[in-house]
XYZ file of C-alpha atoms in Angstrom:
200
model
C 17.112 13.187 -0.513
C 15.331 10.062 1.053
C 11.507 9.771 0.459
C 9.418 7.995 2.695
C 6.005 6.797 1.016
C 3.032 4.801 -0.112
C 1.284 2.521 -2.463
C -2.684 2.940 -2.536
C -4.503 -0.073 -4.717
C -7.718 1.590 -5.553
C -9.157 -1.998 -6.471
C -8.274 -3.840 -3.484
C -9.865 -1.076 -1.097
C -13.071 -2.555 0.449
C -13.768 0.495 2.484
C -13.699 -1.149 5.815
C -12.053 2.441 7.461
C -9.893 0.074 9.253
C -6.910 2.622 8.538
C -8.661 5.333 10.171
C -9.749 3.752 13.050
C -6.138 2.428 13.421
C -5.036 5.681 12.866
C -7.429 7.292 15.419
C -6.554 4.526 18.499
C -2.636 4.943 18.150
C -2.818 8.545 18.751
C -6.082 8.768 20.812
C -7.357 11.366 18.513
C -10.349 13.729 19.539
C -13.775 13.174 17.678
C -13.370 14.937 14.401
C -10.026 14.341 13.918
C -9.264 12.283 11.482
C -5.499 12.296 10.208
C -6.633 9.352 7.526
C -9.998 9.241 6.217
C -12.061 6.901 3.883
C -13.322 8.765 0.844
C -16.140 7.253 -1.275
C -16.197 8.402 -4.833
C -19.056 7.458 -7.285
C -19.817 8.617 -11.028
C -20.390 6.815 -14.277
C -17.408 5.914 -17.106
C -18.266 5.432 -20.869
C -20.690 7.480 -23.045
C -23.531 7.312 -25.932
C -25.626 5.436 -24.069
C -22.854 2.719 -22.826
C -22.745 4.286 -19.487
C -21.626 2.477 -16.670
C -21.774 3.366 -12.977
C -18.791 2.971 -10.643
C -17.868 3.210 -6.951
C -14.491 3.582 -5.445
C -13.184 3.818 -2.093
C -10.014 5.660 -1.527
C -7.826 6.441 1.552
C -6.146 9.659 2.247
C -4.012 11.455 4.608
C -1.062 13.924 4.290
C 0.955 12.983 1.259
C 4.130 14.024 2.477
C 4.902 15.857 -0.550
C 8.564 16.252 -2.325
C 7.251 20.312 -2.489
C 4.597 20.254 0.561
C 3.422 23.401 0.468
C 1.920 23.935 3.670
C 5.169 24.473 5.121
C 6.144 27.899 3.694
C 2.311 28.856 4.292
C 2.901 28.362 8.077
C 4.168 31.994 9.498
C 5.959 29.901 12.916
C 7.481 27.166 11.067
C 5.576 24.722 12.782
C 5.620 22.287 9.884
C 9.090 20.918 8.247
C 9.991 17.959 6.002
C 12.399 15.715 7.468
C 15.734 15.821 5.139
C 16.068 12.384 6.333
C 12.770 10.389 5.402
C 11.202 13.147 3.525
C 7.960 13.105 6.488
C 6.138 16.392 7.052
C 5.906 16.919 10.863
C 3.804 19.074 13.010
C 5.285 20.509 16.127
C 2.430 21.626 17.922
C 3.661 23.577 20.295
C 4.577 26.173 17.307
C 0.810 26.364 15.925
C -0.646 29.279 16.166
C -3.706 27.782 14.774
C -4.061 30.373 11.499
C -4.817 27.376 9.275
C -2.621 29.225 6.591
C -1.078 25.514 6.435
C -4.926 23.844 5.658
C -5.458 26.781 3.077
C -2.169 25.837 1.266
C -2.596 22.116 1.699
C -4.574 21.305 -2.285
C -5.963 17.715 -0.543
C -7.448 19.068 2.358
C -4.934 16.792 4.512
C -4.659 18.691 7.771
C -7.427 19.205 9.992
C -8.311 21.967 12.628
C -8.429 20.978 16.396
C -11.609 22.314 18.072
C -10.433 21.000 21.510
C -6.476 22.630 21.028
C -7.507 25.463 18.476
C -4.468 23.775 16.677
C -4.112 22.110 13.355
C -3.662 18.489 13.168
C -2.087 16.295 10.700
C -0.318 12.777 9.970
C 2.746 12.230 11.002
C 3.892 8.859 8.913
C 3.977 7.428 12.363
C 7.738 7.857 12.404
C 7.610 6.821 16.233
C 7.275 3.212 15.185
C 9.483 3.216 12.111
C 12.782 2.502 13.844
C 11.679 1.382 17.165
C 13.404 -1.408 17.872
C 11.027 -2.744 20.654
C 8.576 -3.271 17.882
C 8.960 -6.459 15.650
C 10.276 -5.724 11.900
C 6.589 -6.506 10.761
C 4.970 -3.644 12.729
C 7.497 -1.046 11.691
C 5.380 0.699 9.721
C 2.404 3.304 9.813
C -0.751 1.683 12.011
C -2.901 2.624 8.973
C -1.013 0.596 6.813
C -0.426 -2.437 9.771
C -4.031 -2.790 10.149
C -5.180 -2.735 6.591
C -6.800 -6.279 5.773
C -7.317 -6.370 2.070
C -3.224 -4.909 1.434
C -4.891 -1.902 -0.477
C -2.476 0.019 1.225
C 1.067 -0.521 1.664
C 4.607 1.486 2.609
C 7.938 2.291 1.489
C 10.980 3.944 3.494
C 12.027 4.337 -0.666
C 9.432 5.979 -2.892
C 11.631 4.757 -5.828
C 11.151 0.977 -4.805
C 7.446 1.809 -5.103
C 8.110 3.554 -8.760
C 10.127 0.376 -9.145
C 6.995 -1.558 -9.051
C 7.751 -2.829 -5.284
C 4.130 -3.515 -4.775
C 2.444 -3.738 -8.944
C 1.540 -0.894 -10.575
C 2.265 2.172 -9.108
C 1.116 6.012 -11.141
C 1.197 9.433 -9.187
C -2.795 9.858 -10.301
C -5.985 7.940 -9.623
C -7.003 8.107 -13.418
C -10.523 8.653 -12.551
C -12.709 8.048 -14.872
C -13.943 9.893 -18.179
C -16.087 13.147 -16.525
C -15.181 12.802 -12.734
C -12.543 15.422 -11.211
C -9.009 13.776 -9.907
C -8.503 14.193 -6.088
C -4.985 14.254 -6.212
C -3.152 16.151 -8.792
C 0.137 15.591 -8.673
C 1.278 18.296 -10.490
C 0.288 21.056 -7.435
C 3.121 19.091 -4.679
C 4.658 16.190 -5.919
C 3.097 13.705 -3.309
C 4.620 10.746 -2.072
C 1.907 8.237 -3.029
C 1.301 6.215 -5.843
C -1.872 4.615 -6.997
C -2.642 1.532 -8.891
C -6.165 0.258 -9.761
C -5.438 -3.740 -10.735
C -6.698 -6.308 -8.312
C -3.840 -8.796 -9.517
C -1.219 -6.616 -7.983
């Protein structure tokens, strides 16, 4: 099955939160609903008196996983995985607001909208990807288009990311010693790859 995916270069992310703003503007999201959010991680690397502080930003949203835990968790079939894109979509009309999908997602990607009393999540901007009325360079998720440091990239073929289309690509964020990873790929096989090299 084809799988669309994202490449996140942690070393290039400057924490401007432009991706967050672009997503909220694209979908006119209510206050408190964030389909994409930037997380700040802080800690120390090294040991034995040679510890060094670190700080990094990681942009996160739905990972559109190969084996999404949210889909079988939903009792109303409001969540589905596309056979043509691999994107996980939400049919809000079927959502009963039970939050079981939120409990099933190990990444905290699904949000609860207090206004609608239903869940909300990243769509992958499917409405933009094949919109021929847009210039070719704009047929991508709003968050990717807005990223001024090119820390966030997108491909309609995840294998090209694994093949190095945007530089180094790994399935984890390779956390420094003593700091837990936020995206363990053994859970649901996320369609997101990471890099931590500024030269990519």
